[in-house]
Amino acid sequence: MEGTDFQAAIDMMNTINMEVYYWWCTAIMVIIHAGFLAYEMGASRMKNALASGVKNILAFAFLVPTFYLFGWWIYLAFPNGFVPVDAADGLPWALAMGPNLGDNASGVFWAAFTLFAATTASIMSGSVIERIRVSGFVILAILLGSVVWILGASWGWHPEGWLTTEFGFHDFGAAGCVHTVAGFFVLGVLINLGPRIGRFNADGSANPILGHSVPMALIGLMLIIVGFFGFLGGCAIYMGSEQWVNIFGQPMTLSSVAFNTLMGFAGGIIGAFLVTRDPFWMMSGALAGIISAASGLDIYYPPLAFLIGFIGGCIIYPANTLIEKFRIDDAVGAFAVHGVSGVWSMVALGIFAAGYPQANPDWPATNLGGMIASAVVMAALGFIPGYVVSLVLKAFNILRVGGEAEIMGLDAAELPIRPYPEAGVPQAAPHPAE
Amino acid sequence: MHSVPFESWEGAKEIFTFAHSPGVMAICLIATVVVIVGTIVASVRHENHSFAKAKNGHK
């Protein structure tokens, strides 16, 4: 084989390897949605189990085409802030946005980001169960998954995002644009959505509303953890014959992420176990542990990732209890698990990993002030649209179901089938969906 | 906090935080062990307390 042919063969092999790698990352990320489906249905009372599942399935379905229509373009267009740069390759009529033998990358990168988007929308999904209208939810899911988070990704999870070029932002595992944005978006929505009937007493004290299947919820949470390995694998950039780089262009290894993901995971469970002894919060702690270490999964000393995850696992339950005092009903603790852990992740990186140089030496190195400023940006980017748009939906009466339907149960009120038709559970008579 | 063990990405190998500070690494390791052992000890105490309550017929 001639030298040029040999090089061409190596180049093609690298291209195919890249394509295969992101294909399987995307496939593994679908498991996140299997997890969210089980988690949210299990966390719902039996009378709402399927309605919670329908909502989750629809979030995924609506995210795919909307992310194709404008989500991917937003990511490519806004690394400088609100003024778009040329991003014609991300427009839905671009030649790269369809089967193209000259482009093995666009489809698999779009698919991976679409799954990141659907994950972000699903973070909201669990918090609002048992009282949100499907139509209002779908609008909010599209806003969060195909607009808001991806704008945050363009700012702070992009090779040239302004948070990195101006503040030295570093966030390997998307604690900011995915978890913090989603967590604070949820908080804004929950304020307008209001608590489920019976969640709070007149004196402000909270009543627990238990899901009908905690084991199902726990299995769902573990499936989300499995899917996280696809998610975090998708955060690494395959460089063919060269070392991996993170999304900011800094060299890294998958081994780094393997060490620290597992250490953060374990620390989160142990922290939540110590604080609550509650298996639901322990598995939420597993998520919180990974999210807490997410910003520095590529650079932390593994015992440090364990300790940061441990703190994340310790703080989520008190954080959830704190918002309950304001009569905010977060059915699965998503604000605490994603929003609070996400902020902690970014601040922790500023504390423990300040001074890491950027890929471009002209950009500021990681620093605590820059990480805190970026965390504030991400929190505001999530909260403001979540609050404002849910307020508008509330004004048009498409945010929350009526009281009768909520008391009856959403499955009986709007679905043609029941989750456990032979279980003998009192339910309203089935009727065809209108 | 000086946690970066290299000056430039060029030629860097051990890039993790505090790779150049054995003392800080030791603190992290000891703290990890304390968390593990401490949680097990707390768990034993919690179980003893819970089982004692159960034995006395309390929930």
Coordinates of C-alpha atoms in Angstrom, one line a residue:
Chain A
M1 CA 0.0 0.0 0.0
E2 CA 1.3 3.4 -0.9
G3 CA 2.0 5.9 1.8
T4 CA -0.8 8.2 0.8
D5 CA -3.2 5.2 0.6
F6 CA -2.1 4.1 4.0
Q7 CA -2.7 7.6 5.4
A8 CA -6.1 7.7 3.7
A9 CA -7.0 4.4 5.3
I10 CA -6.0 5.6 8.7
D11 CA -7.9 8.8 8.3
M12 CA -11.0 6.9 7.2
M13 CA -10.7 4.5 10.2
N14 CA -10.4 7.5 12.5
T15 CA -13.5 9.0 11.0
I16 CA -15.5 5.8 11.4
N17 CA -14.2 5.3 14.9
M18 CA -15.4 8.8 15.8
E19 CA -18.8 8.1 14.2
V20 CA -19.2 4.7 16.0
Y21 CA -18.1 6.3 19.3
Y22 CA -20.8 9.0 19.4
W23 CA -23.4 6.6 17.9
W24 CA -23.0 4.4 21.1
C25 CA -22.8 7.3 23.4
T26 CA -26.2 8.4 22.0
A27 CA -27.6 4.9 22.4
I28 CA -26.5 4.7 26.0
M29 CA -28.0 8.1 26.7
V30 CA -31.4 6.8 25.6
I31 CA -31.2 4.7 28.8
I32 CA -31.4 8.0 30.7
H33 CA -34.9 8.3 29.4
A34 CA -35.8 4.8 30.3
G35 CA -34.7 5.7 33.7
F36 CA -36.6 9.0 33.9
L37 CA -39.7 7.1 32.7
A38 CA -39.5 4.6 35.5
Y39 CA -38.4 7.1 38.0
E40 CA -41.3 9.5 37.4
M41 CA -44.0 6.9 37.1
G42 CA -42.8 5.3 40.3
A43 CA -42.7 8.7 42.1
S44 CA -46.3 9.3 41.0
R45 CA -49.3 8.0 42.8
M46 CA -51.1 5.2 41.0
K47 CA -53.8 7.5 39.8
N48 CA -51.2 9.5 37.9
A49 CA -48.6 6.9 36.9
L50 CA -49.3 6.8 33.2
A51 CA -49.9 10.5 32.8
S52 CA -46.4 11.1 34.2
G53 CA -45.1 8.6 31.7
V54 CA -46.9 10.2 28.8
K55 CA -45.4 13.6 29.7
N56 CA -41.9 12.1 29.8
I57 CA -42.3 10.3 26.5
L58 CA -43.7 13.5 24.8
A59 CA -40.8 15.6 26.1
F60 CA -38.4 13.3 24.2
A61 CA -40.6 13.2 21.1
F62 CA -40.9 17.0 20.8
L63 CA -37.3 17.7 21.6
V64 CA -36.0 15.8 18.6
P65 CA -37.6 17.8 15.8
T66 CA -37.4 21.1 17.6
F67 CA -33.7 20.6 18.3
Y68 CA -33.3 19.8 14.6
L69 CA -35.2 22.9 13.6
F70 CA -33.4 25.4 15.8
G71 CA -31.6 23.9 18.8
W72 CA -28.4 22.9 17.0
W73 CA -28.3 26.2 15.2
I74 CA -28.5 28.1 18.5
Y75 CA -25.5 26.1 19.8
L76 CA -23.4 27.0 16.9
A77 CA -24.6 30.6 16.6
F78 CA -24.3 32.2 20.1
P79 CA -20.9 31.6 21.6
N80 CA -20.5 35.3 21.9
G81 CA -23.7 36.0 23.9
F82 CA -26.9 37.2 22.2
V83 CA -25.4 38.3 18.9
P84 CA -25.3 35.3 16.4
V85 CA -22.2 34.4 14.5
D86 CA -22.4 32.6 11.1
A87 CA -23.7 29.1 11.8
A88 CA -25.2 28.2 8.5
D89 CA -24.2 24.5 8.9
G90 CA -26.6 24.2 11.8
L91 CA -29.7 25.4 9.9
P92 CA -32.2 22.7 9.0
W93 CA -31.8 23.2 5.3
A94 CA -28.0 23.0 5.4
L95 CA -26.5 20.1 3.3
A96 CA -24.7 18.9 6.5
M97 CA -28.0 18.3 8.2
G98 CA -28.9 15.2 6.3
P99 CA -27.4 12.0 4.9
N100 CA -24.1 13.2 3.3
L101 CA -21.2 10.9 2.5
G102 CA -18.8 13.8 2.9
D103 CA -19.8 14.4 6.5
N104 CA -19.7 11.7 9.1
A105 CA -19.8 14.1 12.0
S106 CA -22.8 16.3 11.9
G107 CA -25.4 13.6 12.4
V108 CA -23.8 11.9 15.4
F109 CA -22.9 15.2 17.1
W110 CA -26.4 16.5 16.5
A111 CA -27.9 13.3 17.9
A112 CA -25.7 13.4 21.0
F113 CA -26.6 17.0 21.7
T114 CA -30.3 16.1 21.1
L115 CA -30.0 13.5 23.8
F116 CA -28.4 16.1 26.1
A117 CA -31.3 18.3 25.3
A118 CA -33.9 15.7 26.1
T119 CA -32.1 14.9 29.3
T120 CA -32.3 18.5 30.3
A121 CA -36.0 18.7 29.6
S122 CA -36.5 15.5 31.5
I123 CA -35.0 17.0 34.6
M124 CA -38.0 19.3 34.7
S125 CA -40.4 16.5 34.0
G126 CA -40.3 14.8 37.4
S127 CA -40.8 18.0 39.4
V128 CA -44.1 18.9 38.0
I129 CA -45.9 15.6 38.0
E130 CA -49.5 15.1 39.0
R131 CA -50.7 18.6 38.2
I132 CA -49.2 20.1 35.1
R133 CA -51.1 20.2 31.8
V134 CA -49.4 18.2 29.0
S135 CA -49.7 21.1 26.6
G136 CA -48.1 23.5 29.0
F137 CA -45.5 21.0 29.8
V138 CA -44.5 20.4 26.2
I139 CA -44.1 24.1 25.6
L140 CA -41.9 24.4 28.6
A141 CA -39.9 21.3 27.7
I142 CA -39.3 22.7 24.2
L143 CA -38.2 26.0 25.7
L144 CA -35.8 24.4 28.1
G145 CA -34.5 21.6 25.9
S146 CA -34.3 23.3 22.5
V147 CA -33.6 26.9 23.5
V148 CA -32.5 27.7 27.0
W149 CA -30.0 25.0 27.9
I150 CA -28.4 25.0 24.5
L151 CA -27.9 28.8 24.7
G152 CA -26.1 28.1 28.0
A153 CA -24.1 25.4 26.2
S154 CA -23.1 27.8 23.5
W155 CA -21.9 30.2 26.2
G156 CA -20.2 27.8 28.5
W157 CA -19.9 24.4 26.9
H158 CA -18.4 25.3 23.6
P159 CA -14.8 25.6 22.4
E160 CA -15.1 29.4 22.2
G161 CA -18.0 30.2 24.5
W162 CA -17.8 33.7 26.1
L163 CA -17.8 32.4 29.6
T164 CA -14.6 30.5 28.9
T165 CA -12.9 33.2 26.9
E166 CA -13.9 36.0 29.4
F167 CA -14.1 34.2 32.7
G168 CA -12.0 31.1 32.3
F169 CA -15.0 28.8 32.8
H170 CA -14.3 25.1 32.9
D171 CA -17.2 22.6 33.2
F172 CA -16.4 19.2 31.7
G173 CA -19.7 17.5 32.5
A174 CA -22.1 20.3 31.9
A175 CA -23.0 21.0 35.5
G176 CA -23.8 24.5 34.4
C177 CA -25.7 24.4 31.1
V178 CA -27.5 21.1 31.8
H179 CA -28.0 20.8 35.5
T180 CA -28.0 24.3 36.9
V181 CA -30.0 25.7 34.0
A182 CA -32.6 22.9 34.3
G183 CA -32.7 23.1 38.1
F184 CA -33.3 26.8 38.2
F185 CA -35.7 26.6 35.3
V186 CA -37.7 24.1 37.3
L187 CA -37.7 26.5 40.3
G188 CA -39.2 29.2 38.2
V189 CA -41.9 26.9 36.9
L190 CA -42.7 25.5 40.3
I191 CA -43.4 28.9 41.7
N192 CA -46.1 29.5 39.2
L193 CA -47.4 26.0 39.0
G194 CA -48.0 25.7 42.7
P195 CA -48.0 22.6 45.0
R196 CA -50.2 19.5 44.5
I197 CA -53.4 19.5 46.4
G198 CA -52.8 18.3 49.9
R199 CA -49.1 18.9 49.8
F200 CA -49.0 21.7 52.4
N201 CA -51.2 22.4 55.4
A202 CA -52.6 25.8 56.2
D203 CA -49.8 26.4 58.7
G204 CA -47.2 25.8 56.0
S205 CA -46.1 22.4 57.2
A206 CA -45.6 19.8 54.4
N207 CA -47.3 16.5 54.0
P208 CA -45.4 13.7 52.2
I209 CA -47.0 12.5 49.0
L210 CA -45.5 9.1 48.3
G211 CA -45.1 7.6 44.9
H212 CA -46.9 4.3 44.2
S213 CA -43.6 2.4 43.5
V214 CA -40.4 3.4 45.2
P215 CA -38.7 0.3 43.8
M216 CA -39.6 1.4 40.3
A217 CA -38.2 4.9 41.0
L218 CA -35.0 3.4 42.4
I219 CA -34.5 1.3 39.3
G220 CA -35.2 4.3 37.2
L221 CA -32.6 6.3 39.0
M222 CA -30.0 3.6 38.6
L223 CA -30.8 3.5 34.8
I224 CA -30.2 7.2 34.7
I225 CA -26.7 6.5 36.2
V226 CA -26.0 4.0 33.5
G227 CA -27.1 6.5 30.9
F228 CA -24.7 9.1 32.5
F229 CA -21.8 7.1 31.2
G230 CA -23.0 7.7 27.6
F231 CA -23.7 11.3 28.5
L232 CA -20.2 11.9 30.0
G233 CA -18.6 9.9 27.2
G234 CA -20.3 12.3 24.8
C235 CA -18.6 15.2 26.6
A236 CA -15.2 14.0 25.3
I237 CA -14.0 14.8 21.8
Y238 CA -12.5 12.0 19.8
M239 CA -9.5 13.2 18.0
G240 CA -8.5 10.3 15.9
S241 CA -4.7 9.7 16.1
E242 CA -4.3 12.3 18.9
Q243 CA -5.2 12.5 22.6
W244 CA -8.8 13.1 23.6
V245 CA -9.8 16.7 24.4
N246 CA -12.7 18.0 26.4
I247 CA -15.2 20.4 24.8
F248 CA -12.9 23.3 25.6
G249 CA -10.1 21.8 23.7
Q250 CA -7.9 20.8 26.7
P251 CA -6.3 17.3 26.5
M252 CA -7.9 14.6 28.7
T253 CA -8.4 10.9 29.0
L254 CA -11.5 8.8 29.4
S255 CA -9.7 7.2 32.3
S256 CA -9.9 10.5 34.2
V257 CA -13.7 10.5 33.8
A258 CA -13.9 6.8 34.7
F259 CA -12.1 7.4 38.0
N260 CA -14.0 10.5 39.0
T261 CA -17.5 9.6 37.8
L262 CA -17.5 6.5 40.0
M263 CA -15.9 8.3 42.9
G264 CA -18.4 11.1 42.8
F265 CA -21.2 8.6 42.4
A266 CA -20.1 6.7 45.5
G267 CA -19.6 9.9 47.5
G268 CA -23.0 11.1 46.7
I269 CA -24.7 8.0 47.8
I270 CA -22.8 7.8 51.1
G271 CA -23.5 11.5 51.8
A272 CA -27.2 11.1 51.2
F273 CA -27.3 7.9 53.2
L274 CA -25.6 9.5 56.1
V275 CA -28.1 12.4 56.1
T276 CA -31.4 10.6 55.3
R277 CA -31.2 6.8 55.4
D278 CA -33.7 7.1 52.6
P279 CA -33.1 5.0 49.5
F280 CA -34.9 7.5 47.3
W281 CA -32.5 10.2 48.4
M282 CA -29.6 7.8 48.3
M283 CA -30.1 7.3 44.6
S284 CA -30.7 11.0 44.1
G285 CA -27.5 11.4 46.0
A286 CA -25.8 9.2 43.4
L287 CA -26.9 11.7 40.7
A288 CA -25.9 14.6 42.9
G289 CA -22.5 13.1 43.5
I290 CA -21.8 12.8 39.8
I291 CA -23.2 16.3 39.1
S292 CA -21.2 17.8 42.0
A293 CA -17.9 16.4 40.5
A294 CA -19.0 17.0 36.9
S295 CA -17.2 20.3 36.3
G296 CA -13.9 18.7 37.1
L297 CA -14.3 15.1 36.1
D298 CA -11.4 15.4 33.7
I299 CA -8.9 16.9 36.2
Y300 CA -9.8 16.0 39.8
Y301 CA -7.8 13.8 42.0
P302 CA -10.3 10.9 42.5
P303 CA -10.5 11.1 46.3
L304 CA -11.2 14.8 45.9
A305 CA -14.1 13.9 43.5
F306 CA -15.3 11.5 46.2
L307 CA -15.3 14.2 48.8
I308 CA -17.0 16.8 46.5
G309 CA -19.6 14.2 45.6
F310 CA -20.1 13.4 49.3
I311 CA -20.8 17.0 50.1
G312 CA -23.2 17.1 47.2
G313 CA -25.0 14.1 48.6
C314 CA -25.2 15.7 52.0
I315 CA -26.7 19.0 50.9
I316 CA -29.5 18.0 48.6
Y317 CA -32.0 16.9 51.2
P318 CA -31.6 20.1 53.3
A319 CA -31.9 22.1 50.1
N320 CA -35.1 20.4 49.2
T321 CA -36.4 20.9 52.7
L322 CA -35.5 24.6 52.5
I323 CA -37.7 25.2 49.4
E324 CA -40.5 23.3 51.0
K325 CA -40.6 26.1 53.6
F326 CA -41.6 28.4 50.8
R327 CA -44.4 26.0 49.8
I328 CA -42.6 24.9 46.7
D329 CA -43.5 21.4 45.8
D330 CA -40.7 19.7 43.9
A331 CA -42.0 16.2 43.6
V332 CA -38.6 14.6 43.0
G333 CA -36.2 17.1 44.4
A334 CA -34.9 18.2 41.0
F335 CA -34.0 21.7 42.0
A336 CA -31.9 20.4 44.8
V337 CA -30.3 17.5 42.9
H338 CA -29.6 19.4 39.7
G339 CA -29.7 23.1 40.5
V340 CA -28.0 23.1 43.9
S341 CA -25.5 20.3 43.0
G342 CA -24.8 22.1 39.7
V343 CA -23.9 25.3 41.4
W344 CA -21.8 23.5 44.0
S345 CA -20.0 21.7 41.1
M346 CA -19.0 25.0 39.5
V347 CA -18.0 26.6 42.8
A348 CA -16.1 23.6 43.9
L349 CA -14.0 23.7 40.7
G350 CA -13.2 27.3 41.4
I351 CA -12.1 26.4 44.9
F352 CA -10.1 23.2 44.2
A353 CA -9.0 23.6 40.6
A354 CA -8.2 27.2 40.1
G355 CA -5.3 28.0 37.8
Y356 CA -5.8 25.4 35.0
P357 CA -4.8 27.0 31.7
Q358 CA -7.2 27.2 28.8
A359 CA -6.5 25.6 25.4
N360 CA -5.9 29.1 24.2
P361 CA -3.3 30.7 26.6
D362 CA -4.8 34.2 25.9
W363 CA -7.9 33.2 27.8
P364 CA -8.0 33.4 31.6
A365 CA -7.1 30.3 33.6
T366 CA -9.8 28.7 35.8
N367 CA -10.5 30.9 38.8
L368 CA -13.0 31.0 41.7
G369 CA -14.5 34.4 40.7
G370 CA -15.0 33.3 37.1
M371 CA -16.7 30.1 38.2
I372 CA -19.0 31.9 40.6
A373 CA -19.9 34.5 38.0
S374 CA -20.6 31.8 35.4
A375 CA -22.7 29.9 38.0
V376 CA -24.8 33.1 38.5
V377 CA -25.2 33.4 34.7
M378 CA -26.3 29.8 34.4
A379 CA -28.8 30.1 37.3
A380 CA -30.3 33.3 35.9
L381 CA -30.4 31.8 32.4
G382 CA -32.5 29.0 33.7
F383 CA -34.7 30.8 36.2
I384 CA -35.8 33.8 34.2
P385 CA -37.4 32.1 31.2
G386 CA -38.8 29.3 33.4
Y387 CA -40.5 31.8 35.6
V388 CA -41.7 34.2 32.9
V389 CA -43.0 31.7 30.4
S390 CA -44.8 29.6 33.1
L391 CA -46.4 32.8 34.3
V392 CA -47.7 33.5 30.8
L393 CA -48.9 29.9 30.5
K394 CA -50.7 30.3 33.8
A395 CA -52.3 33.5 32.7
F396 CA -53.7 31.6 29.7
N397 CA -54.8 28.8 31.9
I398 CA -52.6 26.2 30.1
L399 CA -50.2 25.5 32.9
R400 CA -52.2 23.5 35.5
V401 CA -55.0 21.0 35.4
G402 CA -58.3 21.7 37.1
G403 CA -58.8 20.7 40.7
E404 CA -61.4 18.0 39.8
A405 CA -59.0 16.3 37.4
E406 CA -56.2 16.5 39.9
I407 CA -58.3 14.9 42.6
M408 CA -59.7 12.2 40.3
G409 CA -56.2 11.5 38.9
L410 CA -54.8 12.4 35.5
D411 CA -54.9 8.9 34.1
A412 CA -58.7 8.7 34.6
A413 CA -59.2 12.2 33.5
E414 CA -57.3 12.1 30.2
L415 CA -56.0 8.7 29.2
P416 CA -57.8 5.8 27.7
I417 CA -56.0 3.1 29.7
R418 CA -55.0 2.4 33.3
P419 CA -51.6 1.4 34.7
Y420 CA -52.8 -1.6 36.7
P421 CA -56.3 -2.5 35.5
E422 CA -56.5 -5.7 37.6
A423 CA -55.1 -4.2 40.8
G424 CA -58.4 -3.4 42.3
V425 CA -57.4 0.1 43.0
P426 CA -60.4 2.5 43.1
Q427 CA -60.3 4.5 39.9
A428 CA -62.7 6.4 37.8
A429 CA -64.3 4.4 35.0
P430 CA -62.2 4.4 31.9
H431 CA -63.4 6.3 29.0
P432 CA -62.0 7.0 25.5
A433 CA -59.7 9.9 25.2
E434 CA -61.5 12.9 23.7
Chain B
M1 CA -5.3 27.3 46.3
H2 CA -2.5 26.1 44.1
S3 CA -3.8 22.9 42.7
V4 CA -2.4 22.7 39.1
P5 CA 0.6 20.4 38.8
F6 CA 1.9 21.7 35.5
E7 CA 2.6 25.0 33.8
S8 CA 1.5 24.2 30.3
W9 CA -0.7 21.4 28.7
E10 CA 2.3 20.8 26.3
G11 CA 4.0 17.6 27.5
A12 CA 1.9 17.4 30.7
K13 CA 1.2 13.9 32.1
E14 CA -0.2 13.9 35.6
I15 CA -2.8 16.6 35.2
F16 CA -5.0 16.0 38.2
T17 CA -5.4 18.4 41.0
F18 CA -2.6 18.4 43.6
A19 CA -0.6 15.7 41.8
H20 CA 2.5 17.8 42.8
S21 CA 1.4 18.1 46.5
P22 CA 1.7 14.8 48.4
G23 CA 0.6 16.5 51.6
V24 CA -2.8 17.6 50.0
M25 CA -3.2 14.2 48.4
A26 CA -2.7 12.6 51.8
I27 CA -5.3 14.9 53.3
C28 CA -7.8 13.9 50.6
L29 CA -7.1 10.3 51.2
I30 CA -7.4 10.5 54.9
A31 CA -10.6 12.5 54.6
T32 CA -12.0 9.8 52.3
V33 CA -11.1 7.1 54.8
V34 CA -12.7 9.1 57.6
V35 CA -15.9 9.5 55.6
I36 CA -16.1 5.8 54.8
V37 CA -15.3 4.6 58.3
G38 CA -17.4 7.4 59.9
T39 CA -20.4 6.5 57.9
I40 CA -20.1 2.8 58.8
V41 CA -19.8 3.7 62.5
A42 CA -22.8 6.1 62.2
S43 CA -24.7 3.3 60.5
V44 CA -24.0 0.8 63.3
R45 CA -25.2 3.3 65.9
H46 CA -28.3 4.1 63.8
E47 CA -29.1 0.4 63.4
N48 CA -28.6 -0.3 67.1
H49 CA -30.9 2.5 68.0
S50 CA -33.5 1.5 65.4
F51 CA -33.5 -2.2 66.4
A52 CA -33.7 -1.3 70.1
K53 CA -36.8 0.8 69.3
A54 CA -38.3 -2.0 67.3
K55 CA -37.6 -4.5 70.1
N56 CA -39.5 -2.2 72.4
G57 CA -42.4 -2.0 70.0
H58 CA -41.9 1.5 68.8
K59 CA -41.7 2.6 65.2

